[in-house]
Amino acid sequence: MPELPEVETIARTLAPQIAGRVVLAVRVLLPKTLEAGGALLPEIAPGARVTGARRRAKLLLVDLEGKGGAPYVLAFHLKMTGRLFVRGPRDEPGRHTRMLFDLSEEGAEPGTEGKGKSAPPAPAARLFFDDARTFGYCRLLRPEDFADWPFWRNLGPEPLSLEPDAFAARLRGRRGAVKALLLDQTVIAGIGNIYADEACFRAGIRPDAPAADQTPERFSVLLGRVKDVLAESIEQCGSSIRDYRDANGDAGAFQNLFRVYGRGGEPCTACGGKLRKTVVAGRTTVYCDRCQK
DNA sequence: TCCTCCCTGTTC
DNA sequence: GAACAGGGAGGA
């Protein structure tokens, strides 16, 4: 369940492994995984160079430079069980591999432009997109295509650079539970079930409290705790429940610092009371009814 | 604004 | 062999 800190960690660990390599071939093993941009594949393979990897919301973005310098982006949404990792050029797809990218060594020349003189570079690595549950997807986009993608267009601001006033303004007049708004990617981007519960606990706010009842001061505290949990988790390289690994195959450590997520029925770390488990916004939710009001 | 569904590996 | 995990699309 990669949320903002996990995707951020993947971007940071993936970038140095793929930047500077040339895409030699793309294989789509499960057609629906390539949700958009299939017609653009011939423009990037073979010959486009990877220039970097970054994150926006829960999307992992791989930047490419095509022939003539034209920019392209591979946008991956990992949903619950998606994984991106780099292996050797002869590693074969596994049962859950959905897409596969053959990559040259770093700094290789694209090689297909020459009039047959220079042989195409040999594959030196493979980027795997694995996803057991097949909810994840990839889009191949030109910069101008992003405007036609409603999900992208409607994404809310990044929490880590969001100011309290702007946050309050986005929440003004909104109905529903506080947690529902934290999970709404058009309100604030990148938060999922784990960090919504953890932030509510640290802010002392019940996840099911109506947003309309909250004062600007409480929203300001909530945003502060959202930033805290996200920043701490990034420091810990994210949370690993079961599937999540970064692009080096390493687990994160923030799961060891959970105070409520996955701890229903256990004692509250603050007051010792029994943590409650309910459903809010259609998601399993854990909170302390003594510490959170 | 809320509910259901998509999907399959893991746990009960 | 059923319940559960859950982001986001789509329908009520």
Coordinates of C-alpha atoms (C1' of nucleotides) in Angstrom, one line a residue:
Chain A
M1 CA 0.0 0.0 0.0
P2 CA 2.4 2.6 -1.2
E3 CA 1.4 6.1 -0.1
L4 CA 3.3 9.3 -0.3
P5 CA 6.4 8.3 1.8
E6 CA 6.7 4.9 0.1
V7 CA 6.4 6.4 -3.4
E8 CA 8.9 9.1 -2.5
T9 CA 11.3 6.4 -1.3
I10 CA 10.9 4.4 -4.5
A11 CA 11.6 7.5 -6.6
R12 CA 14.7 8.2 -4.6
T13 CA 16.0 4.6 -4.9
L14 CA 14.9 4.1 -8.4
A15 CA 16.3 7.3 -10.0
P16 CA 20.1 6.4 -9.6
Q17 CA 19.5 3.0 -11.0
I18 CA 17.8 4.0 -14.2
A19 CA 18.9 7.6 -15.0
G20 CA 21.1 7.8 -18.1
R21 CA 20.0 4.5 -19.5
V22 CA 18.3 4.1 -22.9
V23 CA 15.0 2.2 -23.2
L24 CA 15.7 -0.6 -25.7
A25 CA 12.4 -2.4 -25.5
V26 CA 9.1 -2.4 -23.7
R27 CA 7.0 -5.5 -23.0
V28 CA 3.4 -5.2 -21.8
L29 CA 2.5 -8.6 -20.2
L30 CA -0.9 -7.5 -19.0
P31 CA -2.5 -5.2 -21.6
K32 CA -4.8 -3.4 -19.2
T33 CA -1.8 -2.3 -17.1
L34 CA -0.8 0.2 -19.8
E35 CA -3.9 2.3 -19.3
A36 CA -3.0 5.0 -21.8
G37 CA -0.3 5.9 -24.3
G38 CA 0.2 2.5 -25.9
A39 CA 0.3 4.3 -29.3
L40 CA 3.3 6.3 -28.1
L41 CA 5.4 3.2 -27.4
P42 CA 7.2 3.3 -30.7
E43 CA 8.3 6.8 -29.9
I44 CA 10.2 5.8 -26.8
A45 CA 11.4 2.3 -27.6
P46 CA 14.0 1.9 -28.7
G47 CA 15.9 5.0 -28.2
A48 CA 14.5 7.2 -25.4
R49 CA 16.8 8.1 -22.5
V50 CA 15.7 8.0 -18.9
T51 CA 16.4 11.3 -17.3
G52 CA 15.1 10.7 -13.8
A53 CA 12.3 9.5 -11.5
R54 CA 10.1 11.6 -9.2
R55 CA 6.8 11.6 -7.3
R56 CA 3.6 13.5 -7.5
A57 CA 0.9 12.5 -5.0
K58 CA 1.1 8.7 -5.1
L59 CA 2.2 8.6 -8.7
L60 CA 5.8 7.5 -9.6
L61 CA 6.9 9.4 -12.6
V62 CA 9.8 8.3 -14.8
D63 CA 11.0 11.1 -17.1
L64 CA 12.2 10.2 -20.6
E65 CA 13.8 12.1 -23.4
G66 CA 12.9 10.8 -26.8
K67 CA 14.5 11.3 -30.2
G68 CA 15.1 15.0 -30.8
G69 CA 14.8 15.7 -27.1
A70 CA 11.0 15.4 -27.0
P71 CA 9.9 14.7 -23.4
Y72 CA 7.8 11.8 -22.3
V73 CA 6.6 10.6 -18.9
L74 CA 5.8 7.1 -17.6
A75 CA 3.3 7.6 -14.8
F76 CA 2.9 4.6 -12.5
H77 CA 0.2 4.2 -9.9
L78 CA 1.2 1.3 -7.7
K79 CA -2.2 1.1 -5.9
M80 CA -1.9 -1.6 -3.2
T81 CA 0.6 -4.2 -4.5
G82 CA 2.5 -2.5 -7.3
R83 CA 6.3 -2.7 -7.2
L84 CA 9.1 -1.2 -9.4
F85 CA 12.6 -2.7 -9.3
V86 CA 15.7 -3.1 -11.5
R87 CA 17.2 -6.5 -12.2
G88 CA 19.8 -8.0 -14.5
P89 CA 19.2 -8.1 -18.3
R90 CA 18.5 -11.8 -18.3
D91 CA 16.1 -11.9 -15.3
E92 CA 12.8 -13.3 -16.6
P93 CA 9.3 -11.9 -15.8
G94 CA 7.6 -13.5 -12.8
R95 CA 4.0 -14.5 -12.4
H96 CA 3.1 -10.9 -11.3
T97 CA 5.2 -9.0 -13.8
R98 CA 2.9 -6.6 -15.8
M99 CA 5.5 -4.5 -17.7
L100 CA 9.1 -5.0 -18.5
F101 CA 11.6 -2.4 -19.8
D102 CA 15.0 -3.4 -21.3
L103 CA 17.5 -0.8 -20.5
S104 CA 21.0 -0.1 -21.8
E105 CA 24.0 0.6 -19.6
E106 CA 24.3 4.1 -18.3
G107 CA 25.4 6.6 -20.8
A108 CA 25.0 4.4 -23.9
E109 CA 24.2 6.0 -27.2
P110 CA 20.7 5.4 -28.5
G111 CA 22.4 3.7 -31.5
T112 CA 19.4 3.3 -33.8
E113 CA 20.0 6.6 -35.6
G114 CA 23.2 5.6 -37.3
K115 CA 23.0 4.1 -40.7
G116 CA 23.5 0.6 -39.6
K117 CA 27.0 1.3 -38.6
S118 CA 26.6 1.3 -34.8
A119 CA 24.9 -1.8 -33.4
P120 CA 22.1 -1.1 -30.9
P121 CA 23.4 -1.1 -27.3
A122 CA 23.1 -4.4 -25.5
P123 CA 20.6 -4.7 -22.6
A124 CA 22.3 -4.1 -19.3
A125 CA 19.4 -4.0 -16.9
R126 CA 15.6 -4.6 -16.7
L127 CA 13.0 -2.5 -15.0
F128 CA 10.2 -4.6 -13.7
F129 CA 6.7 -3.4 -12.9
D130 CA 5.1 -6.2 -10.8
D131 CA 1.6 -6.1 -9.4
A132 CA -0.1 -9.1 -7.8
R133 CA -3.5 -7.5 -7.7
T134 CA -3.4 -5.8 -11.0
F135 CA -5.0 -2.6 -9.7
G136 CA -1.9 -0.6 -10.6
Y137 CA -1.4 1.0 -13.9
C138 CA 1.0 2.9 -16.1
R139 CA 0.4 5.8 -18.5
L140 CA 2.8 6.9 -21.2
L141 CA 2.3 10.6 -21.6
R142 CA 3.6 13.6 -23.4
P143 CA 3.6 16.8 -21.3
E144 CA 0.5 18.1 -23.1
D145 CA -1.4 14.9 -22.4
F146 CA -1.5 15.5 -18.6
A147 CA -4.2 18.2 -19.1
D148 CA -6.5 15.5 -20.6
W149 CA -6.2 13.3 -17.5
P150 CA -8.9 14.2 -15.0
F151 CA -7.2 12.4 -12.1
W152 CA -4.0 14.4 -12.6
R153 CA -5.9 17.7 -13.3
N154 CA -7.9 17.4 -10.1
L155 CA -5.1 16.4 -7.7
G156 CA -4.9 18.5 -4.6
P157 CA -1.7 20.2 -3.3
E158 CA 1.3 18.3 -1.9
P159 CA 0.9 18.2 1.8
L160 CA 4.6 18.8 2.7
S161 CA 4.5 22.2 1.1
L162 CA 0.9 23.2 2.0
E163 CA 0.3 26.2 4.1
P164 CA -2.3 26.1 6.9
D165 CA -4.3 28.9 5.5
A166 CA -4.5 27.2 2.1
F167 CA -5.4 23.9 3.8
A168 CA -8.2 25.6 5.8
A169 CA -9.5 27.3 2.6
R170 CA -9.8 23.9 0.9
L171 CA -11.7 22.4 3.8
R172 CA -14.1 25.3 4.3
G173 CA -17.7 24.3 3.8
R174 CA -16.8 20.7 3.2
R175 CA -19.0 18.0 4.7
G176 CA -18.1 14.5 5.8
A177 CA -15.6 13.1 8.2
V178 CA -12.2 14.5 8.7
K179 CA -10.6 11.3 7.6
A180 CA -12.6 11.2 4.4
L181 CA -11.2 14.6 3.5
L182 CA -7.6 13.5 4.2
L183 CA -8.1 10.5 1.9
D184 CA -9.7 12.7 -0.9
Q185 CA -6.9 13.2 -3.4
T186 CA -8.5 16.3 -4.7
V187 CA -8.3 18.0 -1.3
I188 CA -4.8 17.0 -0.4
A189 CA -2.7 14.5 -2.4
G190 CA -0.7 11.5 -1.3
I191 CA -2.4 10.4 2.0
G192 CA -3.8 6.9 2.3
N193 CA -5.3 4.9 5.1
I194 CA -2.2 4.5 7.2
Y195 CA -1.1 8.2 7.4
A196 CA -4.7 9.4 7.7
D197 CA -5.1 7.4 10.9
E198 CA -1.7 8.2 12.2
A199 CA -2.1 12.0 11.6
C200 CA -5.6 12.0 13.3
F201 CA -4.2 10.3 16.3
R202 CA -1.3 12.7 16.7
A203 CA -3.6 15.6 16.2
G204 CA -6.0 14.4 18.8
I205 CA -8.9 14.4 16.3
R206 CA -11.3 11.6 15.9
P207 CA -11.2 10.4 12.2
D208 CA -15.0 10.3 12.1
A209 CA -15.4 13.8 13.5
P210 CA -17.4 16.0 11.1
A211 CA -15.0 18.3 9.2
A212 CA -17.6 21.1 9.5
D213 CA -17.2 21.1 13.3
Q214 CA -13.4 21.7 13.2
T215 CA -11.9 25.1 14.0
P216 CA -9.2 26.6 11.8
E217 CA -6.8 26.0 14.7
R218 CA -7.6 22.3 14.7
F219 CA -7.1 22.1 11.0
S220 CA -3.8 23.8 11.4
V221 CA -2.7 21.3 14.0
L222 CA -3.9 18.4 11.8
L223 CA -1.9 19.7 8.9
G224 CA 1.1 19.9 11.1
R225 CA 0.7 16.3 12.3
V226 CA 0.2 15.2 8.7
K227 CA 3.5 16.8 7.7
D228 CA 5.1 15.2 10.8
V229 CA 4.1 11.6 10.0
L230 CA 4.9 11.9 6.3
A231 CA 8.3 13.4 7.0
E232 CA 9.2 10.9 9.7
S233 CA 8.1 8.0 7.4
I234 CA 10.2 9.3 4.5
E235 CA 13.1 9.3 6.9
Q236 CA 12.3 5.7 7.7
C237 CA 12.0 4.9 4.0
G238 CA 8.3 4.3 4.4
S239 CA 6.2 1.6 6.0
S240 CA 6.3 -2.1 5.0
I241 CA 3.2 -4.0 5.8
R242 CA 3.8 -7.0 3.5
D243 CA 4.2 -6.1 -0.1
Y244 CA 6.0 -2.8 -0.1
R245 CA 9.7 -2.7 -1.0
D246 CA 11.7 0.2 -2.4
A247 CA 13.5 0.0 -5.7
N248 CA 16.4 -1.7 -4.0
G249 CA 14.2 -4.4 -2.5
D250 CA 14.6 -3.0 1.0
A251 CA 11.7 -2.7 3.5
G252 CA 10.9 0.5 5.2
A253 CA 10.8 0.9 9.0
F254 CA 8.0 3.3 9.8
Q255 CA 5.6 0.4 10.5
N256 CA 7.5 0.0 13.8
L257 CA 6.3 3.5 14.7
F258 CA 2.6 3.1 14.1
R259 CA 0.6 4.3 17.0
V260 CA -2.9 3.2 15.8
Y261 CA -2.8 1.7 12.3
G262 CA -3.3 -2.1 12.5
R263 CA -3.5 -1.9 16.3
G264 CA -7.3 -2.2 17.0
G265 CA -7.9 -3.7 20.4
E266 CA -4.4 -3.0 21.6
P267 CA -3.7 -0.4 24.4
C268 CA -3.2 3.2 23.3
T269 CA 0.5 4.2 23.5
A270 CA -0.6 7.5 25.1
C271 CA -3.3 6.6 27.7
G272 CA -3.3 2.8 27.8
G273 CA -7.0 2.7 26.9
K274 CA -8.2 0.1 24.3
L275 CA -7.9 1.3 20.7
R276 CA -11.2 1.2 18.8
K277 CA -11.5 -0.3 15.4
T278 CA -14.3 1.0 13.1
V279 CA -15.0 1.9 9.5
V280 CA -14.8 5.5 8.3
A281 CA -15.0 6.5 4.7
G282 CA -15.3 2.8 3.8
R283 CA -11.8 2.1 5.3
T284 CA -10.7 0.2 8.4
T285 CA -10.0 2.9 11.0
V286 CA -8.3 2.7 14.4
Y287 CA -8.4 5.5 17.0
C288 CA -8.4 6.2 20.7
D289 CA -11.7 7.6 22.0
R290 CA -9.9 9.1 25.1
C291 CA -7.1 10.8 23.2
Q292 CA -9.1 11.8 20.1
K293 CA -12.1 14.1 20.2
Chain B
dT1 C1' -21.6 12.5 -0.3
dC2 C1' -21.6 7.6 0.2
dC3 C1' -21.4 2.8 -1.4
dT4 C1' -19.9 -0.9 -4.4
dC5 C1' -16.6 -3.0 -7.1
dC6 C1' -12.3 -4.2 -9.1
dC7 C1' -8.4 -8.2 -8.0
dT8 C1' -5.7 -12.0 -5.6
dG9 C1' -2.5 -13.3 -1.9
dT10 C1' -2.7 -13.9 2.9
dT11 C1' -4.9 -14.9 7.2
dC12 C1' -8.4 -16.7 10.0
Chain C
dG1 C1' -13.4 -21.6 2.2
dA2 C1' -14.6 -17.1 3.8
dA3 C1' -12.9 -12.6 5.3
dC4 C1' -9.9 -9.1 4.6
dA5 C1' -6.6 -5.7 2.6
dG6 C1' -7.7 -0.7 -0.1
dG7 C1' -7.2 3.6 -4.1
dG8 C1' -10.1 5.4 -7.0
dA9 C1' -13.9 5.0 -10.7
dG10 C1' -18.5 5.1 -11.2
dG11 C1' -23.2 4.9 -9.9
dA12 C1' -27.0 5.9 -6.5

